XYZ file of C-alpha atoms in Angstrom:
443
model
C 108.025 122.466 92.011
C 107.985 122.274 95.772
C 109.173 119.156 97.593
C 106.600 117.023 99.101
C 107.598 117.921 102.572
C 107.280 121.659 101.880
C 103.807 120.919 100.326
C 102.893 118.867 103.145
C 103.826 121.691 105.533
C 101.912 124.335 103.628
C 98.858 122.028 103.583
C 99.112 121.600 107.470
C 99.709 125.283 107.953
C 96.367 125.968 106.048
C 94.610 123.547 108.405
C 95.079 126.094 111.334
C 92.187 128.277 110.219
C 89.722 125.590 111.250
C 89.268 124.186 114.619
C 87.420 120.874 114.989
C 86.700 118.853 118.107
C 87.979 115.325 118.162
C 86.365 113.113 120.746
C 89.481 111.241 122.034
C 89.001 107.834 123.027
C 85.689 107.406 121.089
C 86.785 108.239 117.757
C 90.568 108.285 117.742
C 91.103 105.644 120.321
C 93.824 107.413 122.211
C 94.298 108.616 125.823
C 91.890 111.630 126.587
C 94.133 114.594 127.150
C 92.414 117.378 124.897
C 90.141 117.627 121.943
C 92.793 117.743 119.348
C 94.480 114.887 117.634
C 98.025 114.109 118.386
C 100.334 113.571 115.365
C 103.747 112.496 114.740
C 105.771 113.112 111.241
C 108.122 110.338 109.881
C 110.588 111.935 107.367
C 111.070 115.758 107.455
C 113.758 116.004 104.889
C 117.095 117.676 104.443
C 118.798 119.039 101.236
C 122.091 120.743 100.923
C 121.767 124.498 99.525
C 124.523 125.011 97.083
C 123.632 128.626 97.182
C 124.868 129.616 100.591
C 126.487 126.522 102.013
C 123.794 126.234 104.665
C 121.295 123.176 104.941
C 118.035 123.829 103.188
C 115.842 121.653 105.254
C 112.226 120.607 105.923
C 111.874 123.493 108.241
C 108.626 124.537 106.618
C 107.123 121.234 107.932
C 108.630 121.874 111.266
C 106.954 125.156 111.644
C 103.677 124.222 110.111
C 103.229 120.993 112.031
C 102.718 122.939 115.094
C 98.984 123.148 113.752
C 98.240 124.758 117.121
C 94.806 125.478 116.116
C 94.105 121.946 114.913
C 96.603 119.291 116.222
C 99.438 118.539 118.720
C 102.675 117.619 117.239
C 104.222 115.099 119.753
C 106.810 113.432 117.783
C 109.241 113.996 114.793
C 111.297 111.212 113.309
C 114.130 111.280 110.747
C 117.356 109.163 110.115
C 119.166 112.292 109.400
C 120.292 114.158 112.440
C 120.755 117.213 110.572
C 117.023 117.199 109.805
C 116.237 116.325 113.345
C 118.373 119.152 114.549
C 116.682 121.599 112.299
C 113.187 120.632 113.422
C 114.010 121.607 117.062
C 114.674 125.016 116.125
C 111.597 125.700 114.337
C 108.586 124.124 116.240
C 107.766 127.162 118.332
C 105.972 126.508 121.663
C 105.511 122.804 121.055
C 108.157 120.364 122.131
C 108.003 117.196 120.222
C 110.213 114.278 120.798
C 112.794 114.183 118.035
C 113.719 110.402 117.230
C 115.618 108.363 114.776
C 113.742 105.235 114.814
C 110.163 105.412 113.561
C 109.259 102.206 115.469
C 109.004 104.382 118.594
C 106.229 106.230 117.140
C 104.323 103.021 116.108
C 104.617 101.726 119.783
C 103.139 104.663 121.274
C 99.451 104.563 122.181
C 98.942 108.291 122.524
C 99.437 108.949 118.883
C 96.326 109.230 116.610
C 98.027 109.862 113.243
C 101.209 109.456 111.444
C 102.224 111.770 108.587
C 104.759 110.062 106.368
C 107.176 112.023 104.222
C 109.933 109.626 103.699
C 111.392 108.473 100.495
C 109.080 106.283 98.450
C 110.717 102.964 99.229
C 109.703 103.334 103.051
C 106.138 104.432 102.621
C 104.423 101.099 102.738
C 106.244 99.476 105.470
C 105.661 102.276 107.881
C 102.114 102.913 106.834
C 101.244 99.173 107.263
C 102.726 99.136 110.815
C 101.089 102.399 111.694
C 97.667 101.107 110.491
C 97.928 97.974 112.290
C 98.806 99.906 115.509
C 95.632 101.826 115.142
C 96.696 104.988 113.763
C 95.280 106.991 110.833
C 97.815 107.814 108.135
C 98.626 110.729 105.863
C 101.059 109.674 103.294
C 102.884 111.514 100.504
C 102.807 110.248 97.039
C 103.678 108.120 95.277
C 102.769 105.835 98.140
C 104.083 102.618 96.431
C 107.018 101.477 94.584
C 105.468 98.412 93.063
C 101.994 97.179 92.138
C 101.899 94.548 94.691
C 102.819 96.932 97.423
C 99.550 98.739 96.563
C 97.691 95.576 96.709
C 99.037 94.713 100.165
C 98.360 98.346 101.460
C 94.729 98.237 100.033
C 94.137 94.839 101.910
C 95.555 96.364 105.352
C 93.402 99.490 104.976
C 90.289 97.494 104.462
C 91.359 95.140 107.478
C 91.917 97.856 109.844
C 89.277 100.346 108.959
C 91.658 103.194 109.585
C 91.479 106.649 107.610
C 94.221 106.979 104.963
C 94.921 110.166 102.924
C 97.265 110.367 100.133
C 99.222 113.620 99.429
C 97.719 114.219 95.997
C 96.801 117.700 96.635
C 95.490 118.462 93.117
C 92.280 116.828 94.258
C 91.879 119.755 96.725
C 94.150 122.546 96.093
C 94.975 125.034 93.291
C 91.847 127.019 93.291
C 89.777 123.877 92.253
C 91.233 124.135 88.578
C 91.650 120.339 88.372
C 88.274 119.558 89.818
C 86.855 122.060 87.434
C 88.626 120.088 84.539
C 87.148 116.865 85.769
C 83.620 118.437 85.967
C 84.066 119.731 82.444
C 85.005 116.399 81.053
C 82.117 114.686 82.723
C 79.641 117.402 81.955
C 80.427 116.648 78.201
C 82.004 120.156 77.568
C 84.503 118.707 75.019
C 82.121 115.744 73.723
C 83.485 112.140 73.836
C 87.000 112.180 75.157
C 89.317 110.721 72.772
C 92.925 111.398 74.128
C 94.361 112.691 77.309
C 98.121 113.900 77.590
C 99.738 114.091 80.822
C 102.638 116.056 80.319
C 105.019 115.559 83.281
C 108.527 117.024 82.400
C 111.722 115.207 81.999
C 113.507 113.058 84.481
C 116.894 113.674 85.947
C 119.959 113.088 83.715
C 123.200 112.363 85.539
C 126.160 109.875 86.346
C 128.117 108.279 86.857
C 128.763 109.674 90.300
C 131.431 109.080 92.901
C 131.024 107.215 96.202
C 131.545 109.504 99.224
C 131.876 109.029 102.994
C 128.535 108.909 104.727
C 127.598 112.107 106.487
C 128.238 111.870 110.156
C 124.600 112.337 111.342
C 123.061 110.300 108.613
C 122.131 106.633 109.522
C 122.712 105.278 105.824
C 121.741 101.851 106.713
C 118.367 102.883 108.262
C 117.655 105.318 105.243
C 118.234 102.523 102.754
C 115.963 100.372 104.781
C 114.037 97.840 102.623
C 116.198 98.630 99.572
C 119.284 96.554 98.584
C 122.624 97.931 100.178
C 124.610 100.397 98.170
C 127.699 102.635 98.779
C 126.887 106.100 99.713
C 126.449 108.415 96.744
C 125.241 111.847 97.634
C 122.734 111.691 94.608
C 121.061 108.554 96.098
C 119.877 110.546 98.853
C 117.532 113.354 99.824
C 115.571 114.991 96.773
C 117.396 112.940 93.928
C 116.510 109.548 95.528
C 113.456 109.508 93.088
C 115.719 108.820 90.278
C 116.827 105.346 91.224
C 114.567 102.321 90.862
C 115.794 101.072 94.181
C 113.821 103.786 95.990
C 111.171 105.083 93.489
C 109.945 105.192 89.915
C 111.403 108.579 88.659
C 109.340 111.230 87.165
C 106.723 108.947 85.830
C 105.597 108.054 89.410
C 106.441 111.382 90.974
C 104.558 113.590 88.786
C 102.314 110.932 87.190
C 100.913 110.366 90.470
C 99.395 113.780 90.321
C 98.396 114.243 86.571
C 97.525 110.485 85.773
C 95.238 110.632 88.827
C 93.378 113.412 87.594
C 93.162 112.118 84.119
C 91.917 108.843 85.119
C 89.400 110.397 87.593
C 88.118 112.439 84.674
C 87.633 109.798 82.145
C 85.917 107.459 84.778
C 88.743 104.959 85.162
C 89.675 105.887 88.715
C 88.671 102.228 89.738
C 90.111 100.553 86.818
C 93.193 100.599 84.450
C 94.414 100.503 80.904
C 94.089 97.409 78.740
C 97.496 98.016 76.989
C 100.411 100.115 77.372
C 103.553 100.897 75.221
C 106.194 103.397 74.991
C 109.744 104.519 74.212
C 112.347 106.293 76.378
C 115.767 107.737 76.554
C 118.028 106.653 79.625
C 121.129 107.483 81.560
C 122.063 103.715 81.296
C 121.324 100.610 79.512
C 119.136 98.128 81.415
C 119.337 94.433 81.080
C 116.940 92.129 79.417
C 114.969 91.831 82.643
C 114.689 95.746 83.037
C 117.352 96.061 85.781
C 119.880 98.583 85.709
C 123.388 97.457 84.926
C 125.240 100.164 86.817
C 124.833 101.408 90.359
C 126.559 104.705 90.113
C 124.115 106.240 87.690
C 120.508 107.409 87.731
C 118.349 104.534 86.449
C 114.845 105.900 85.673
C 113.818 107.350 82.389
C 115.044 110.868 81.355
C 112.623 111.598 78.250
C 109.785 109.309 77.421
C 106.573 108.860 75.754
C 103.975 106.179 76.912
C 100.613 105.472 75.372
C 98.059 103.663 77.472
C 94.798 102.347 75.980
C 91.724 102.288 78.094
C 88.155 100.620 77.462
C 85.902 103.035 75.594
C 88.592 103.913 73.109
C 90.316 106.680 75.301
C 94.197 107.092 74.791
C 96.118 108.462 77.424
C 99.708 109.797 76.684
C 102.214 110.129 79.479
C 105.316 112.127 78.234
C 107.829 114.487 79.256
C 106.446 117.464 77.579
C 105.283 120.585 79.109
C 103.784 119.951 82.554
C 99.996 119.742 82.620
C 96.969 117.768 81.262
C 95.330 118.287 77.762
C 91.905 116.811 77.286
C 90.968 116.243 73.781
C 87.356 115.344 72.808
C 85.212 115.236 69.709
C 84.100 118.947 70.161
C 87.180 120.654 71.638
C 90.080 120.549 73.933
C 91.621 122.309 76.939
C 94.740 122.424 78.970
C 95.126 122.422 82.955
C 98.025 122.648 85.204
C 98.648 124.154 88.655
C 98.934 127.695 87.217
C 96.202 127.817 84.566
C 92.983 126.252 83.030
C 92.839 127.396 79.372
C 91.144 126.739 76.011
C 87.932 127.560 74.134
C 85.771 125.335 76.424
C 87.263 127.110 79.449
C 86.307 130.590 77.942
C 82.827 129.201 77.417
C 82.561 128.827 81.182
C 81.861 132.412 81.532
C 78.518 132.043 80.025
C 77.854 128.587 81.210
C 79.706 127.934 84.480
C 80.064 124.546 85.996
C 77.353 124.073 88.655
C 78.577 124.217 92.141
C 76.708 121.096 92.803
C 79.060 119.308 90.370
C 82.127 120.428 92.287
C 80.290 119.126 95.606
C 79.579 115.708 94.046
C 83.277 115.432 93.079
C 84.366 116.330 96.558
C 82.073 113.977 98.518
C 79.296 116.231 98.927
C 81.042 119.407 100.373
C 82.691 122.233 98.862
C 86.509 121.821 98.396
C 88.756 122.663 101.499
C 92.551 122.263 102.062
C 93.994 118.866 101.511
C 95.033 118.478 105.046
C 91.794 119.935 106.605
C 89.976 117.123 104.663
C 92.211 114.500 106.468
C 91.566 115.703 109.881
C 88.008 116.241 109.193
C 87.811 112.460 107.982
C 89.629 111.543 111.192
C 86.696 113.003 112.900
C 83.828 111.704 110.902
C 85.441 108.484 109.774
C 84.507 109.321 106.036
C 86.650 108.357 103.141
C 89.080 111.203 102.316
C 89.185 112.912 98.962
C 92.419 111.181 98.084
C 91.589 107.587 99.132
C 94.295 104.956 98.685
C 92.139 102.625 96.356
C 92.074 105.168 93.568
C 95.557 106.139 94.194
C 96.576 102.549 93.621
C 94.891 102.407 90.285
C 96.576 105.886 89.277
C 99.997 104.274 90.304
C 99.162 100.871 88.673
C 99.196 103.023 85.346
C 102.441 104.730 86.365
C 104.131 101.473 87.290
C 102.976 99.723 84.113
C 104.283 102.767 82.116
C 107.824 102.148 83.694
C 107.626 98.388 83.115
C 106.895 98.811 79.426
C 109.852 101.199 79.141
C 112.092 98.940 81.166
C 111.245 95.912 79.265
C 111.194 97.715 75.995
C 108.083 95.941 74.813
C 104.076 96.553 74.862
C 102.206 95.000 77.680
C 98.539 93.931 78.029
C 96.948 94.414 81.369
C 94.047 92.612 83.097
C 92.728 95.233 85.517
C 90.216 92.745 87.229
C 93.000 90.288 88.204
C 95.646 93.013 88.324
C 98.121 90.908 86.199
C 100.032 91.490 83.075
C 98.866 89.050 80.383
C 101.291 86.545 79.243
C 104.515 88.174 80.514
C 106.128 86.288 83.340
C 109.077 88.887 83.687
C 106.608 91.857 83.827
C 104.622 90.043 86.599
C 107.800 89.339 88.629
C 108.769 92.991 88.473
C 105.392 93.922 89.959
C 106.977 93.016 93.380
C 110.361 93.089 94.967
C 112.347 91.520 97.660
C 112.938 93.623 100.880
C 116.116 93.398 102.573
C 116.398 91.102 105.506
C 115.439 92.786 108.654
C 113.247 95.317 106.819
C 110.399 93.000 105.612
C 106.830 94.094 105.872
C 105.199 91.687 108.227
């Protein structure tokens, strides 16, 4: 699987094929300098490459973010000096400012959009501040680490009226396989849906890990940000941050953000949620009775798991660590879809009875699908809702967060999607939020 930074880079690169005029000052609200938006990136990524001893960095994003046919890259921010150094060597003719503190981007009036590729625990704070400063936002998934973060961000997006695109590229990319799958379900090609299985693969197994000296160019305090202070462990940082509850939600939110999103959209619950959820899991360590890790030197998210969510209408959704992809099962058939294939008897039948183009247009807001990043820039111009709106993403992640909660607490949960509360479970409701470290609160 590509890292989200690399995927973000590829999406932006594809945008370059289309040039769109952006009336500066009128739509974007920034200083009139040219007809293209000015963008900044927060979080470009760095990862050691064990193969050759050289840094495997987010250079793809640095190259692609030139977006010279579509946007101007004016600033790049990362708390890792190695990542910042890598960017300067790959931005071509453009000369963005490379900085360590994202607040310098928030304070600038000449930036129209912020693209966020940081670890998950930083997403909402940066997004809220960017939105309130009048900037549009593209944020990689999963956007939130708690349900209450999602409720807050949804409120701020509504208050500010800014464009917010989530990096759930399956809504746009992959030769429209996922859109076709959704259209097949909604067109009744498998009859009434009974069950959807979202296979998202296993989480990471590992630990205990040794503490190490902080790398000289990494601001470890800033990297931790809103999360609790911890000693530096290499596995806490960079790509494997997602397997620590302090920073993310493991495989369930990382891949679940993609597949649960498509599944809920297909069955018509993109604006709702399950009524109940239960599951079992295998862990790297034992959690306490309140679902909190007992150790700070071992991955704390589920390794192998199976979660079953019940939705109104009798649809059952299974989220487990099986083969990556989505299986839709109905009264009259079943089929499978992932990023590489769309297969099954109902798919074979498309040769004689294809999905109407109008069905795909309807799913994609009335137009034919384009690249995910192109959709974002187009919505900046038109002020329309992007294909990956935050409200539906919040509902997807609510299911994923509930999946983690039912595993962490080792008991079934009942969910009220209207009030967005767990029914009769105070501890579960308390885990819907988290306390931010002093100095890193969301204001």
